[in-house]
Coordinates of C-alpha atoms and ligand atoms in Angstrom, one line a residue:
X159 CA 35.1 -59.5 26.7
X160 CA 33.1 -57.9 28.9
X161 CA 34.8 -55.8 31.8
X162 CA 32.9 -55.6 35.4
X163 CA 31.5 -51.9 36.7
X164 CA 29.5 -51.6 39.5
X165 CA 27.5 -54.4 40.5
X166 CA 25.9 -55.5 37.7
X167 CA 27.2 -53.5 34.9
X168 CA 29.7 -53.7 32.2
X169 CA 31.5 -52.8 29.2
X170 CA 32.0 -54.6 26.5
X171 CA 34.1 -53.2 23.1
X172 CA 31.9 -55.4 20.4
X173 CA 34.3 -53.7 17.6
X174 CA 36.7 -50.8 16.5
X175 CA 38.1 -48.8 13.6
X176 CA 40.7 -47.1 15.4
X177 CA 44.6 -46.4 15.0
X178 CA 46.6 -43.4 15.5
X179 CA 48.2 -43.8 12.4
X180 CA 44.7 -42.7 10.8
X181 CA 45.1 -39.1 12.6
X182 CA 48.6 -38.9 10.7
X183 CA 46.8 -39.6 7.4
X184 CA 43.2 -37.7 8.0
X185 CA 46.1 -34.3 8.6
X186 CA 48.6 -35.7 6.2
X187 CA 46.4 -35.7 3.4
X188 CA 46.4 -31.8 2.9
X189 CA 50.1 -31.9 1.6
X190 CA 49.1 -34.9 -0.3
X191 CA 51.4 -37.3 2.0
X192 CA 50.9 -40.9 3.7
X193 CA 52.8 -42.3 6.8
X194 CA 52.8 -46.3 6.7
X195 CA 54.1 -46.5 10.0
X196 CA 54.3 -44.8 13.4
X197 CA 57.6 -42.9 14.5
X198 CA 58.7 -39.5 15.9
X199 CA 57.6 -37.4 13.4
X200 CA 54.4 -39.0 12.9
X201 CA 53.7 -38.6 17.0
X202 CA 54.8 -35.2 16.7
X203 CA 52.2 -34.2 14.4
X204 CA 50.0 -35.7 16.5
X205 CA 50.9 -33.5 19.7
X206 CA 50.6 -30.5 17.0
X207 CA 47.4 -31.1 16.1
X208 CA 46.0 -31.6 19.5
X209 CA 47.7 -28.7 21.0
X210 CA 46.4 -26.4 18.0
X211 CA 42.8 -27.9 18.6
X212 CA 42.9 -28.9 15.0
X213 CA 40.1 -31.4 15.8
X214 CA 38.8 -33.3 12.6
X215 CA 42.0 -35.5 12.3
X216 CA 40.4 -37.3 15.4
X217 CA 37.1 -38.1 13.6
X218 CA 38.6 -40.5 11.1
X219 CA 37.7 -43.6 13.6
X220 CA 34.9 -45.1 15.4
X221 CA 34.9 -47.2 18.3
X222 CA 31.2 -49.5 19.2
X223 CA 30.5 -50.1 23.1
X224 CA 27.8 -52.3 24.6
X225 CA 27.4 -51.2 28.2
X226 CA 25.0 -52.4 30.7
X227 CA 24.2 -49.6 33.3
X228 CA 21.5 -48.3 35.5
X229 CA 19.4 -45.8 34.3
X230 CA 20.1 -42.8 36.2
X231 CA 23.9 -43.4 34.6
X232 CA 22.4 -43.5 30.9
X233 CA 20.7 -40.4 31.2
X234 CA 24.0 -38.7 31.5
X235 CA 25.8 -40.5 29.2
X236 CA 23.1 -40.0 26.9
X237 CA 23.2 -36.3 26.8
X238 CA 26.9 -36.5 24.7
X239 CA 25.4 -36.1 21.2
X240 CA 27.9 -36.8 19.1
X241 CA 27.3 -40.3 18.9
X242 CA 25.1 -43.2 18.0
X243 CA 23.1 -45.0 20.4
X244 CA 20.2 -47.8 20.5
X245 CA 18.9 -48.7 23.6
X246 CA 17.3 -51.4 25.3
X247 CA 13.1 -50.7 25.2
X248 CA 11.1 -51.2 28.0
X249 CA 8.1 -50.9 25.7
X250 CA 9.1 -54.3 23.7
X251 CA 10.3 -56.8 26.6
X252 CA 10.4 -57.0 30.0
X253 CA 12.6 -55.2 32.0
X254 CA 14.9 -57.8 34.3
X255 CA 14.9 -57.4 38.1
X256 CA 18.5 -55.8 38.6
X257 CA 19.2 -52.6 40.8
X258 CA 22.3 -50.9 41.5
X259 CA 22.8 -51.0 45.2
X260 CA 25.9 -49.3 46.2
X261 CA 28.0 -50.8 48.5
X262 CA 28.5 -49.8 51.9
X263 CA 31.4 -47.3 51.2
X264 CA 29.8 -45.8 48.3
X265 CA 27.1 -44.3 49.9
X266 CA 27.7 -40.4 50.1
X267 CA 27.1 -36.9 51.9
X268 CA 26.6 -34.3 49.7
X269 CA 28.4 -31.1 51.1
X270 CA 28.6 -27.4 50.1
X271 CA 26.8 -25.1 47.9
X272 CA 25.5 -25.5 44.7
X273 CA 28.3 -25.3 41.4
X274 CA 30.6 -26.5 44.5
X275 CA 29.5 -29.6 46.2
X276 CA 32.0 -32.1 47.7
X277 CA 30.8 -36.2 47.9
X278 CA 31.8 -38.1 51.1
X279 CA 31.5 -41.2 52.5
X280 CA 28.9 -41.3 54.8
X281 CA 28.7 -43.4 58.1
X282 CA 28.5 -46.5 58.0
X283 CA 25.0 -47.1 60.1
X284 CA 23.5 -44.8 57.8
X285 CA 24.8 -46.4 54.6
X286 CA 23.4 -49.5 55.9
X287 CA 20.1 -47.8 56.5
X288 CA 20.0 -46.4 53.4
X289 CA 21.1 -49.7 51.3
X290 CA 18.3 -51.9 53.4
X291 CA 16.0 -48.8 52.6
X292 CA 16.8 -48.7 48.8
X293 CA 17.0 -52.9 48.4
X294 CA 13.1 -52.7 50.2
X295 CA 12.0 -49.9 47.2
X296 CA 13.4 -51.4 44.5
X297 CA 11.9 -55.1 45.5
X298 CA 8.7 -53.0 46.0
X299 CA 8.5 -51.5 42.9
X300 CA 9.7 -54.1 40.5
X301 CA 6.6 -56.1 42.1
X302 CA 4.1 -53.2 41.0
X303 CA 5.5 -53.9 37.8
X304 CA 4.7 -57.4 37.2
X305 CA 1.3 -56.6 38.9
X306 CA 0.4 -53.7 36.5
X307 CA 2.0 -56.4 33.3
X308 CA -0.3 -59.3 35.3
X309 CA -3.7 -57.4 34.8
X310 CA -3.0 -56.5 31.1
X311 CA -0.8 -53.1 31.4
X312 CA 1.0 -52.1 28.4
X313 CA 5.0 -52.2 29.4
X314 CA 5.4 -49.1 28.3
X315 CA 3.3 -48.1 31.1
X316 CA 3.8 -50.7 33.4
X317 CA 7.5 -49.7 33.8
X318 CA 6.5 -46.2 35.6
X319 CA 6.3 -48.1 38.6
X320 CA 10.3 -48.8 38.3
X321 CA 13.6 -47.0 40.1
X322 CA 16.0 -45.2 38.2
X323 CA 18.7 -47.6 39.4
X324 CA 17.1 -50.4 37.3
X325 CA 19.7 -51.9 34.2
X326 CA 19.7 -51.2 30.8
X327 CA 21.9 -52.3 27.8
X328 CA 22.6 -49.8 25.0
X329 CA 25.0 -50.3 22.0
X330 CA 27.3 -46.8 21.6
X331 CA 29.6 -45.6 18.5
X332 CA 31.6 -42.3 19.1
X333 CA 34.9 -41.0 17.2
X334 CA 37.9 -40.6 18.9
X335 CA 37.5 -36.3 19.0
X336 CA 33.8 -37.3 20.6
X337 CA 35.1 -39.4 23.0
X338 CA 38.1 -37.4 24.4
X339 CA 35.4 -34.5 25.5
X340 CA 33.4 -37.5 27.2
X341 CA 36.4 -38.5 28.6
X342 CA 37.1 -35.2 29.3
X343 CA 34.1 -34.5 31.1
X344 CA 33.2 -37.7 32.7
X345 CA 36.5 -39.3 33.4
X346 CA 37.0 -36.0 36.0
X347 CA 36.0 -36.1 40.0
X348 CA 33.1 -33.9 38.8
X349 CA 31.1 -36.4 37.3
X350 CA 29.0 -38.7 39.7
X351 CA 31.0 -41.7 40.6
X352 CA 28.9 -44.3 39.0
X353 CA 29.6 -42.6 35.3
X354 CA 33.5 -42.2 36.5
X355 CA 33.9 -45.8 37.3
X356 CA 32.9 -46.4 33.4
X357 CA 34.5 -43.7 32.0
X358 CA 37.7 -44.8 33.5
X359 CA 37.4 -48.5 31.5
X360 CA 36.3 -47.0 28.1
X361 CA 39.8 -44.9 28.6
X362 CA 41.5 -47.8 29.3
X363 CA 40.2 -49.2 25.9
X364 CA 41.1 -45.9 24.3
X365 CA 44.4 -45.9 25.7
X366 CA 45.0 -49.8 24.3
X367 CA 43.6 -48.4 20.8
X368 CA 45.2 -45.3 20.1
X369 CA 48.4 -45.5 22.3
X370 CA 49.5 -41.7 20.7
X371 CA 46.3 -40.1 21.2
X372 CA 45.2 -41.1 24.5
X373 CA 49.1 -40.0 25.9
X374 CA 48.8 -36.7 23.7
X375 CA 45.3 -35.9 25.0
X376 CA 46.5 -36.4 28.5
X377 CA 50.1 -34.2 28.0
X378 CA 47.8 -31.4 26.9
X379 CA 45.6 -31.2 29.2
X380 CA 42.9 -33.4 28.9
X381 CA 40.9 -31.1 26.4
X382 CA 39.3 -32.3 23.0
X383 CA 40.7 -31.1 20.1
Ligands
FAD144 C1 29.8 -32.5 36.0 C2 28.7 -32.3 35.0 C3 27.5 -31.7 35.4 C4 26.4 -31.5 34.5 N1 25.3 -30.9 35.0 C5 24.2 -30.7 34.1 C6 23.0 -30.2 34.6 O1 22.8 -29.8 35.7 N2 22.0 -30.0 33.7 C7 22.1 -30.4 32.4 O2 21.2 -30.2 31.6 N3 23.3 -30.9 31.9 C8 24.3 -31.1 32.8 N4 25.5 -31.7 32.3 C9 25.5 -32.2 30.9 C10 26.3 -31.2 30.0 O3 25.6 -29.9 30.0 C11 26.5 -31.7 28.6 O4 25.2 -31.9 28.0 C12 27.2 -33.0 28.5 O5 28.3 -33.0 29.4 C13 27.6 -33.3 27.1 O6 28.7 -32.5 26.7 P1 28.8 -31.9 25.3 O7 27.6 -31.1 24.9 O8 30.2 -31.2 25.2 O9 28.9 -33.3 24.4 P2 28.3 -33.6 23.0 O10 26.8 -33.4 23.0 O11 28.8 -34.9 22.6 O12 28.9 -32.5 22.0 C14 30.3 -32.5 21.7 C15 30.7 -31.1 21.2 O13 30.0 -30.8 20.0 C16 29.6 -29.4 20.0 N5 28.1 -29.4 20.0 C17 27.2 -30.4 20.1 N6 26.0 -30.0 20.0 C18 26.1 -28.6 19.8 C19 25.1 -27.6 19.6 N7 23.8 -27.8 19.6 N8 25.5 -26.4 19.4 C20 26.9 -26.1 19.3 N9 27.8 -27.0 19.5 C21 27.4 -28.3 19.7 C22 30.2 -28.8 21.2 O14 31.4 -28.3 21.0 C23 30.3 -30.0 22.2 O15 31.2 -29.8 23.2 C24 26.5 -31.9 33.2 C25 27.7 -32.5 32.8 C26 28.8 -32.7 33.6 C27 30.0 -33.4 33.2

């Protein structure tokens, strides 16, 4: 099921290996022991090991997302490493003609210094400039593109003309640890509010996976183990 962000974007979970009861095991396997079911104990050991930072417990999972997301949001999701990704190319097919445009109330004023900026809604008139402004570049530059592809271009080069707003789809596996420090990170008003608004439904999926984890993570702080 794919579940709406922004405008055009989604996230989709296309499949999962992920249970809380595979922490208990990954940890329980030093004293030789097996849990075959969740209770106190088993939840309590899971508290311990996230307090203590003992960290590889949480690797015994994987979880694979297919998002659809404008550009300028990959390239900061793309810089967590400890994951797989394939992406869309823009040097095999045609890129489609879908921009983010933010609506009206999502258009910001950046305020403050640098390491302490503050985001706030703009005015409205000059949202409205701005979104006219932004829809008029975008239609602009996707019709370079098919120009440049129309006179024999390579794509790989035709797609300079294009915004960083464009779409693109991108499959993405991560481990639970991996995805409590993007969660961490990204999930947090100081992340740009396009990657928050994504974060926030791959932690509800997390939460719905690994029930323990996800409310351990949270009582402790929101730091990766
Ligand atoms: C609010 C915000 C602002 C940012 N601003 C900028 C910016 O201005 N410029 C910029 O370039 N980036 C910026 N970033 C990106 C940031 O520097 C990280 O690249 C990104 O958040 C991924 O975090 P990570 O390295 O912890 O994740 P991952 O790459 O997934 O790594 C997970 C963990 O693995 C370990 N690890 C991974 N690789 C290494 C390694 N090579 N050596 C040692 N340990 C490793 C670390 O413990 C790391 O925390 C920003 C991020 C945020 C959230």
């Amino acid at each position: 099921m794919e579940i709406k962000v922004l405008d055009k974007g989604f996230v989709r979970l296309d499949g999962y290996m992920a249970d809380d009861l595979s922490v208990v095991n990954a940890a329980k396997v030093s004293f030789n022991k097996r849990s075959n079911s969740m209770g106190d104990a088993e939840s309590g050991l899971i508290n311990f090991l996230m307090k203590n930072r003992h960290g590889t417990p949480f690797e015994h999972n994987a979880f694979r997302f297919h998002a659809k997301v404008p550009i300028f949001v990959f390239r900061d999701w793309v810089r967590h490493r400890i994951a797989s990704y394939n992406e869309w190319s823009g040097r095999y097919s045609e890129l489609k003609n879908e921009f983010y445009i933010p609506e009206p109330e999502n258009v910001r004023k950046q305020i403050g210094k640098p390491g302490n900026y503050k985001f706030e809604p703009i005015d409205r008139e000059t949202a409205l400039k701005y979104i006219k402004g932004l829809e008029k570049a975008c239609k602009r530059s996707y019709k370079y593109y098919q120009f440049f592809l129309k006179i024999g271009v390579a794509k790989e080069q035709a797609r300079m003309a294009l915004n960083v707003n464009i779409y693109t789809e991108f499959y993405w596996t991560i481990n639970a640890r991996s995805l409590m420090n993007y969660l961490s990170l990204r999930n947090d008003s100081a992340a740009q509010w396009e990657i928050q608004e994504y974060a926030k439904v791959i932690e509800s999926i997390f939460a719905e996976k690994m029930p323990i984890t996800h409310e351990t993570f949270i009582k402790n702080g929101r730091v990766a183990p």
